[in-house]
mmCIF file of C-alpha atoms in Angstrom:
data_model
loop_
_atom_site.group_PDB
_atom_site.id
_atom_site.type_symbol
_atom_site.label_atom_id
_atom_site.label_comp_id
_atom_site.label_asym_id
_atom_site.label_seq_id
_atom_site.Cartn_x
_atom_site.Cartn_y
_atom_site.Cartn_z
ATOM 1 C CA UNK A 1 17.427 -33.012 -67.805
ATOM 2 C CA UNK A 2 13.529 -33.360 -68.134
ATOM 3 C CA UNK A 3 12.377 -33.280 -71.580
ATOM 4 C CA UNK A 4 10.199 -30.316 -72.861
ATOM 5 C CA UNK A 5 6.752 -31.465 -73.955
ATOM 6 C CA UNK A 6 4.036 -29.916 -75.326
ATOM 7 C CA UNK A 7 0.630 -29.742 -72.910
ATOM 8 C CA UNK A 8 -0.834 -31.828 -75.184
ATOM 9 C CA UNK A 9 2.087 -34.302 -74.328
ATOM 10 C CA UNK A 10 1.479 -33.728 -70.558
ATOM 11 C CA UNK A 11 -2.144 -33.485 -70.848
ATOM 12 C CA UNK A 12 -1.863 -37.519 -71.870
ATOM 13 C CA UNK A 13 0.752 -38.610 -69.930
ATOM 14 C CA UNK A 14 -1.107 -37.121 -67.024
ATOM 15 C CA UNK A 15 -4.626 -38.522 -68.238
ATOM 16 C CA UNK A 16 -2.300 -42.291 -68.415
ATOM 17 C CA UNK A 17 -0.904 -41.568 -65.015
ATOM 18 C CA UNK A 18 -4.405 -41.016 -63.376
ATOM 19 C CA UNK A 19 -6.883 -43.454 -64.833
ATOM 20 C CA UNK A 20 -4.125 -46.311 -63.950
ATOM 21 C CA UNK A 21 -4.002 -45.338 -60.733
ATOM 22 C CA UNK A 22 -7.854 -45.277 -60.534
ATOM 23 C CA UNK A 23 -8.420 -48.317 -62.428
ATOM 24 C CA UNK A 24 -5.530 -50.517 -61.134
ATOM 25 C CA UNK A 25 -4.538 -52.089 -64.431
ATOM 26 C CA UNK A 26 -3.212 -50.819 -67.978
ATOM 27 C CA UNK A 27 -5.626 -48.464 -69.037
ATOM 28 C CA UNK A 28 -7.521 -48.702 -72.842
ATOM 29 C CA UNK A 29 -7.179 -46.344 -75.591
ATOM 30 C CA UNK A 30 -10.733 -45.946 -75.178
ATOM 31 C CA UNK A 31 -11.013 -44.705 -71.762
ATOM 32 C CA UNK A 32 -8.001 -42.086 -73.152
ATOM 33 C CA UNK A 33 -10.101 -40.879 -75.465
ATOM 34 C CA UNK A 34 -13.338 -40.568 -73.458
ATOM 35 C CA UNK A 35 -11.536 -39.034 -70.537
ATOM 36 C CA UNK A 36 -9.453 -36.252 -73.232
ATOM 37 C CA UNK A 37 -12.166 -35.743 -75.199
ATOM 38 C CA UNK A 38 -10.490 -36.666 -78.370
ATOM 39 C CA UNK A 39 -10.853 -39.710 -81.042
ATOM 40 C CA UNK A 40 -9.375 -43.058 -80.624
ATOM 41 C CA UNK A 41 -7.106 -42.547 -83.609
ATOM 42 C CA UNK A 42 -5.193 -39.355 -82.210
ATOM 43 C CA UNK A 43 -5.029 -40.640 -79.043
ATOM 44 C CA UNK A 44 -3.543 -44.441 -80.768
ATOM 45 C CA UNK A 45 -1.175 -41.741 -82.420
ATOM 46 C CA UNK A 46 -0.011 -39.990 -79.769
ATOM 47 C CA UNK A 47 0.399 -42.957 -77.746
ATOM 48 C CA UNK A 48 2.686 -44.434 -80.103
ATOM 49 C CA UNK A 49 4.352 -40.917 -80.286
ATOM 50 C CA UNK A 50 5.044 -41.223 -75.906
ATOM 51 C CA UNK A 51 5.809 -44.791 -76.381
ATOM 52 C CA UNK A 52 8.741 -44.212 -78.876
ATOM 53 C CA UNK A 53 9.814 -41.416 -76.286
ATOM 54 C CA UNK A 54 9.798 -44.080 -73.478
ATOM 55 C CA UNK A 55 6.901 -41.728 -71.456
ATOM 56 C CA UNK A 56 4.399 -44.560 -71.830
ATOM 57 C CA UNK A 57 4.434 -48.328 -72.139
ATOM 58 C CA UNK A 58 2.163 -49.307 -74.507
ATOM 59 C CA UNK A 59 1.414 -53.042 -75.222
ATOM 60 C CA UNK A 60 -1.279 -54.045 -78.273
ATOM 61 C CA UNK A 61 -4.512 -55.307 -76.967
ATOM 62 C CA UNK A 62 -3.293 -55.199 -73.274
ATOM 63 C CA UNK A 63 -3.476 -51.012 -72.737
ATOM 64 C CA UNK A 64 -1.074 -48.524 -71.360
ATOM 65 C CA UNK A 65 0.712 -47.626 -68.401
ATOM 66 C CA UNK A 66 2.860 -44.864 -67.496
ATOM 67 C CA UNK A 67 6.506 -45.268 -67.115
ATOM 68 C CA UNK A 68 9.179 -44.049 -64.479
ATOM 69 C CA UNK A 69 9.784 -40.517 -66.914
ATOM 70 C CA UNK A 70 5.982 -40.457 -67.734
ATOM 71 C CA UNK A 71 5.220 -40.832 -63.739
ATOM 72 C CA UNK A 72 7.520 -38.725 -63.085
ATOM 73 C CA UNK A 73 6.227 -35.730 -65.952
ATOM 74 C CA UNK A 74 2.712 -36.490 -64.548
ATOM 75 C CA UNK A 75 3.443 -35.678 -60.385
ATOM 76 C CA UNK A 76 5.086 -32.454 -62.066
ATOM 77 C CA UNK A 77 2.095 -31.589 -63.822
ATOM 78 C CA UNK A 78 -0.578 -32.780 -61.178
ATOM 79 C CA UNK A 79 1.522 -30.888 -58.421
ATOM 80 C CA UNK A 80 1.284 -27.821 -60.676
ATOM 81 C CA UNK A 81 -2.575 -28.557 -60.905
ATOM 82 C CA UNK A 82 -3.729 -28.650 -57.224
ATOM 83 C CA UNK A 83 -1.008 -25.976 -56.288
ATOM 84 C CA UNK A 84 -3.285 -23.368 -58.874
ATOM 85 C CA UNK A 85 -6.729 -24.742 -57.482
ATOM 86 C CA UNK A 86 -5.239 -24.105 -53.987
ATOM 87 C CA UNK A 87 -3.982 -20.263 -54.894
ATOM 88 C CA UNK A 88 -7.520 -19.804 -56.298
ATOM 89 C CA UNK A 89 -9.452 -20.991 -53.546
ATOM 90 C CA UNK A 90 -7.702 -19.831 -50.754
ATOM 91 C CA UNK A 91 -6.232 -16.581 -51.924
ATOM 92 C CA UNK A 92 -9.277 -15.402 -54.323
ATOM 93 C CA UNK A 93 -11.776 -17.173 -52.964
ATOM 94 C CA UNK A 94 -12.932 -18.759 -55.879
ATOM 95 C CA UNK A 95 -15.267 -21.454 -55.034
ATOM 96 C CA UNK A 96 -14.322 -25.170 -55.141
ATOM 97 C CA UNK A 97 -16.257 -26.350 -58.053
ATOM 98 C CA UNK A 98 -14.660 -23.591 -60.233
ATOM 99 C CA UNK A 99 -10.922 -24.075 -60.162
ATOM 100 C CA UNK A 100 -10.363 -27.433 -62.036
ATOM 101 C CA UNK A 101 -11.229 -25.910 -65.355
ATOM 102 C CA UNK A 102 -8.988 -22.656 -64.842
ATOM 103 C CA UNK A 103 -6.074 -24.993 -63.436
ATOM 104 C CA UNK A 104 -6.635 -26.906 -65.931
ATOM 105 C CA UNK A 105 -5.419 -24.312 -68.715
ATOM 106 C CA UNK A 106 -2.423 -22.844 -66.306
ATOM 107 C CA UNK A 107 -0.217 -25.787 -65.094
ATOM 108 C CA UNK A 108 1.205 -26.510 -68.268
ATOM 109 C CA UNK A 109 2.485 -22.294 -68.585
ATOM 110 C CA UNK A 110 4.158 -23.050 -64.813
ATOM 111 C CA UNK A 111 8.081 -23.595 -63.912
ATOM 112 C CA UNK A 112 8.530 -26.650 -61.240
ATOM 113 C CA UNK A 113 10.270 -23.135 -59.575
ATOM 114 C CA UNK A 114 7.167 -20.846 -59.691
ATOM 115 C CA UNK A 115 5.558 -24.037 -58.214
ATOM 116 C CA UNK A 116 8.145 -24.155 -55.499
ATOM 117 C CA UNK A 117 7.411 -20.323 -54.376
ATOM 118 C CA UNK A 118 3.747 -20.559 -55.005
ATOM 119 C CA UNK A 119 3.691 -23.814 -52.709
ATOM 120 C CA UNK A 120 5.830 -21.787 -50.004
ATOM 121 C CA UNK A 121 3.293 -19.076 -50.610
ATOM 122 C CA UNK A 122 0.402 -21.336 -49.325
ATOM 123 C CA UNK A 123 2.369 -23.032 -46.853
ATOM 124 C CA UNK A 124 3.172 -26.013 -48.858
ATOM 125 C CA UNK A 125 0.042 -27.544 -48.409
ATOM 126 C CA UNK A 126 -0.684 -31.252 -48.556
ATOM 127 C CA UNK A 127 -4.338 -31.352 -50.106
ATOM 128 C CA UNK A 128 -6.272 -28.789 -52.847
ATOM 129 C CA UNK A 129 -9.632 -27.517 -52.519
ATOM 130 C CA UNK A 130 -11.195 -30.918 -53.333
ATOM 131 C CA UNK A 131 -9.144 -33.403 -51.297
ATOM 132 C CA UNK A 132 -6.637 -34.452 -53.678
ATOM 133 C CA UNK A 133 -3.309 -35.008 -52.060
ATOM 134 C CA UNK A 134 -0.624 -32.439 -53.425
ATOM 135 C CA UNK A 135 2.962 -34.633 -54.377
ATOM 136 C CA UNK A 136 5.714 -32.149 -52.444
ATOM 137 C CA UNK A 137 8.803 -31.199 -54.036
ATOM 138 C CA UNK A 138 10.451 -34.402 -54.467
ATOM 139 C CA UNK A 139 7.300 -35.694 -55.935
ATOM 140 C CA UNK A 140 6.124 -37.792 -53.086
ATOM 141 C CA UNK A 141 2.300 -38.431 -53.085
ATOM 142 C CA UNK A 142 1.412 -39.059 -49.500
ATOM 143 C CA UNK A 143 -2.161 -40.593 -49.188
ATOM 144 C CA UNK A 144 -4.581 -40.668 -45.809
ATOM 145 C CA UNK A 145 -4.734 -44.526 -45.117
ATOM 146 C CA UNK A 146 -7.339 -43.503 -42.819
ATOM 147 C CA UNK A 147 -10.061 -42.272 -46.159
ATOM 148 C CA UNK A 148 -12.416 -44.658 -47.294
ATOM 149 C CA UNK A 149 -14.960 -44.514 -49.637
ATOM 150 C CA UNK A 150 -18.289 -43.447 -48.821
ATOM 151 C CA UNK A 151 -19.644 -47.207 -50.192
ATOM 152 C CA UNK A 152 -17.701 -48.549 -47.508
ATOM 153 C CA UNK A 153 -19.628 -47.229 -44.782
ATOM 154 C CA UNK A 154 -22.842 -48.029 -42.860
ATOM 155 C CA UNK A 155 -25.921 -46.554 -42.224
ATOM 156 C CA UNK A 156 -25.712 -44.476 -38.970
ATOM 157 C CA UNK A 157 -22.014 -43.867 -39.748
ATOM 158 C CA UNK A 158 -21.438 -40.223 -38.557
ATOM 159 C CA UNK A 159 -18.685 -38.996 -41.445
ATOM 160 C CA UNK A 160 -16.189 -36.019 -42.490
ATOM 161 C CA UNK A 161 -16.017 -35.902 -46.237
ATOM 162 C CA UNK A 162 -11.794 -35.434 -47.201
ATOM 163 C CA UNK A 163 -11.745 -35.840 -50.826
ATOM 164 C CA UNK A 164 -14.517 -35.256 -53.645
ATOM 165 C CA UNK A 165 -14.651 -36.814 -57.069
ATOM 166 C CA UNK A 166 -14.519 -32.759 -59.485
ATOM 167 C CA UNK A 167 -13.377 -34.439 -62.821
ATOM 168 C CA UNK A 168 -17.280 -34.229 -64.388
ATOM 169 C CA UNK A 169 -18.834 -30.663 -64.445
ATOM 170 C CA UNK A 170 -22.165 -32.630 -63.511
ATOM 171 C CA UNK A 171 -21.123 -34.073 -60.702
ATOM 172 C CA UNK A 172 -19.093 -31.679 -59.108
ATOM 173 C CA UNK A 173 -22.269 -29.070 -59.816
ATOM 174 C CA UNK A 174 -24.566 -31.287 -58.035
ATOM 175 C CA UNK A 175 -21.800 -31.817 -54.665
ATOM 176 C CA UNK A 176 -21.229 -28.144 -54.246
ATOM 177 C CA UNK A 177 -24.984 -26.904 -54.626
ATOM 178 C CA UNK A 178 -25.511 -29.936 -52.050
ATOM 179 C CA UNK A 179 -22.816 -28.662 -49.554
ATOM 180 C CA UNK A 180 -20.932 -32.235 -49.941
ATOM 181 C CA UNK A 181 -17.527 -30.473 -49.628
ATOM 182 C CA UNK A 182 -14.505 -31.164 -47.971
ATOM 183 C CA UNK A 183 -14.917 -31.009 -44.119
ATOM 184 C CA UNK A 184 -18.785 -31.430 -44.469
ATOM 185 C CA UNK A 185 -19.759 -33.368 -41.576
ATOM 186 C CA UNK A 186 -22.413 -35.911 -42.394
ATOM 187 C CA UNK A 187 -24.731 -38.896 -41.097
ATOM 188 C CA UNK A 188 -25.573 -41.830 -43.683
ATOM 189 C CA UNK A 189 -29.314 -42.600 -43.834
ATOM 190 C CA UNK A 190 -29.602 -45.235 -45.523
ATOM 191 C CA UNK A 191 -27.284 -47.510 -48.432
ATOM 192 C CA UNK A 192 -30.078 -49.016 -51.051
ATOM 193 C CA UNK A 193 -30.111 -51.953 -52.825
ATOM 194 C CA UNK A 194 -30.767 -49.580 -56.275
ATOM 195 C CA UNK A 195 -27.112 -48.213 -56.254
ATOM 196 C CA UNK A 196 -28.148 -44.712 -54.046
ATOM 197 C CA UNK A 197 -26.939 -43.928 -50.687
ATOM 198 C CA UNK A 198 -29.262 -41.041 -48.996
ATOM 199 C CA UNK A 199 -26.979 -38.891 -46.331
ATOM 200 C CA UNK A 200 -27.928 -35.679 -44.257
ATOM 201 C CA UNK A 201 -25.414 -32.766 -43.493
ATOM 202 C CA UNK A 202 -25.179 -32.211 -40.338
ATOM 203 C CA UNK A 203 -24.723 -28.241 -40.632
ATOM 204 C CA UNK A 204 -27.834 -27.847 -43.026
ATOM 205 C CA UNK A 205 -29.997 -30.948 -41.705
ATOM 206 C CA UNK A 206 -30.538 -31.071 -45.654
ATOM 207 C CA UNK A 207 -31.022 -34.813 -46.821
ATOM 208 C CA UNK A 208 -28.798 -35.749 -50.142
ATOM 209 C CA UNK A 209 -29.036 -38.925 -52.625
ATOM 210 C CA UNK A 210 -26.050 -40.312 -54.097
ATOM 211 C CA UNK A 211 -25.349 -42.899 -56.905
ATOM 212 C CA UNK A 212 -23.330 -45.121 -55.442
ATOM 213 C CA UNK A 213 -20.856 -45.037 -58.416
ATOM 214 C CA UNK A 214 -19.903 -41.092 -57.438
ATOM 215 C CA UNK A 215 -20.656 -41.943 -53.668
ATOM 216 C CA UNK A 216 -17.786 -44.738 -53.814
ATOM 217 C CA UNK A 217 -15.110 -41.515 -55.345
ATOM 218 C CA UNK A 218 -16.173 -39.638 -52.134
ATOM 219 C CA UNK A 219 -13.698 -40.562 -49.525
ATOM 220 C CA UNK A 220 -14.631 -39.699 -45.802
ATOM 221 C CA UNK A 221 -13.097 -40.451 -42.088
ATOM 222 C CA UNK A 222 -15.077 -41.492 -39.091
ATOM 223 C CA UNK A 223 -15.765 -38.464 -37.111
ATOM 224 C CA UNK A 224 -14.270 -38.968 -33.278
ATOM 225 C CA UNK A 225 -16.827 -38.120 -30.803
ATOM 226 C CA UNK A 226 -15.487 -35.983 -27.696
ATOM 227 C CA UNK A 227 -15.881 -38.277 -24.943
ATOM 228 C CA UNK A 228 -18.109 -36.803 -22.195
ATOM 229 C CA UNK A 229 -17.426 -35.713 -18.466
ATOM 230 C CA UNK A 230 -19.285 -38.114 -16.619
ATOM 231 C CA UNK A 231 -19.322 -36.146 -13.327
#
C-alpha cells in the first residue's frame, strides 16, 4: 500500500528525485533548500524525517538520493504534474509559461485514478506543454534519445526545440516572450566564446541570445529536410 504523505513530504521527495537526475550524483542539502525555497535546517530535518521512513537515502557529507519508494512517490507526483499543465494548456488554453505554478499547487489534491481518467482524457499523452516526458501508468519515463542540448549543436544547425527548461519564472518569461517554445523551428547563428549562443526563429526571423547555461536545458532535434524532386 503506498504511504500517505503530506505535499510537503512529496514536494521533497520530488525536489530529491529531480535535481539527482539533473545533477547525476547525490544531491546537497543546499541545493534542497535553494531549489524549495526553504532553510537548510528544515530541509536537514525533513530529510532525516524521509530517511527514517526509507523515502530518501541520506549519507552525512556525501548528499541524498532518492530511494526505490521515494522514486517511486516522485513519478506519481511528477506524472500528476505534467498531466495538470497538459489539461491547462490544451483544454483552456492557458499559455505555456503559466501552468507550472498552478500545477504546482494541484498534483498533490489528485488520486493516481483521477490521473488515470484525466490522462485518457488527453489521450495519454507522452510530453506536457514544455517538453517534459510524462511517466505512463506503470510509471515508466520514456526519454527521446534523439534530444540534445542546444550547447551541443553548431552554428548553421537548423533545429526543432522539444523540451524547455520552466523551473525559474525568469527564464521561462524571457523563452515564451521570445517564441523559444516547443516545436519552434530555429537556425543557430553563432555559439560565443562568452557563454551566449545567438539563434533566429525561423517563423518570426526574430534573432534571440541565450546564456549558454539555460541554452544547454533547451533540448532540440535536427530538423529533416524534405529531399527535393530533381526532375
Amino acid at each position: 500500500m503506498q504511504m500517505a504523505l503530506d505535499p510537503v513530504a512529496e514536494e521533497y521527495i520530488k525536489t530529491v528525485y529531480q535535481l539527482e537526475r539533473e545533477l547525476s550524483r547525490r544531491v546537497r542539502t543546499v541545493e534542497i533548500a535553494e531549489a524549495v525555497e526553504r532553510t537548510q535546517a528544515s530541509v536537514s530535518h525533513m530529510i532525516q524525517k524521509l530517511d527514517e521512513e526509507g523515502l530518501v537515502d541520506y549519507r552525512e557529507y556525501k548528499g541524498v538520493r532518492a530511494t526505490d519508494s521515494g522514486t517511486e512517490i516522485a513519478l506519481r507526483v511528477i506524472r500528476k504534474h505534467r498531466l495538470i499543465e497538459t489539461f491547462l494548456a490544451d483544454q483552456l488554453n492557458t499559455p505555456w509559461a503559466e501552468v507550472h505554478e498552478e500545477a504546482d499547487r494541484l498534483e498533490h489534491h489528485i488520486s493516481d485514478e483521477f490521473a488515470d481518467r484525466l490522462a485518457a482524457f488527453l489521450g495519454n499523452p507522452r510530453t506536457d506543454p514544455h517538453g517534459d516526458p510524462i511517466p505512463n501508468k506503470e510509471l515508466n519515463l520514456q526519454t527521446d534519445q534523439n534530444r540534445v542540448g542546444l550547447t551541443d549543436c553548431t552554428a548553421g544547425d537548423t533545429l526543432i526545440v522539444e523540451q524547455v527548461p520552466h523551473h525559474q519564472p525568469d527564464v521561462r518569461k524571457y523563452l515564451f516572450e521570445n517564441d523559444i517554445d516547443p516545436g519552434t523551428t530555429v537556425v543557430i547563428d553563432d555559439i560565443a566564446s562568452v557563454g551566449l549562443v545567438t539563434l533566429t526563429v525561423e517563423e518570426t526571423e526574430q534573432r534571440v541570445s541565450i546564456p549558454d547555461h539555460i541554452a544547454r536545458q533547451i533540448k532540440v532535434r535536427c530538423k529533416i529536410e524534405p529531399l527535393r524532386n530533381k526532375n
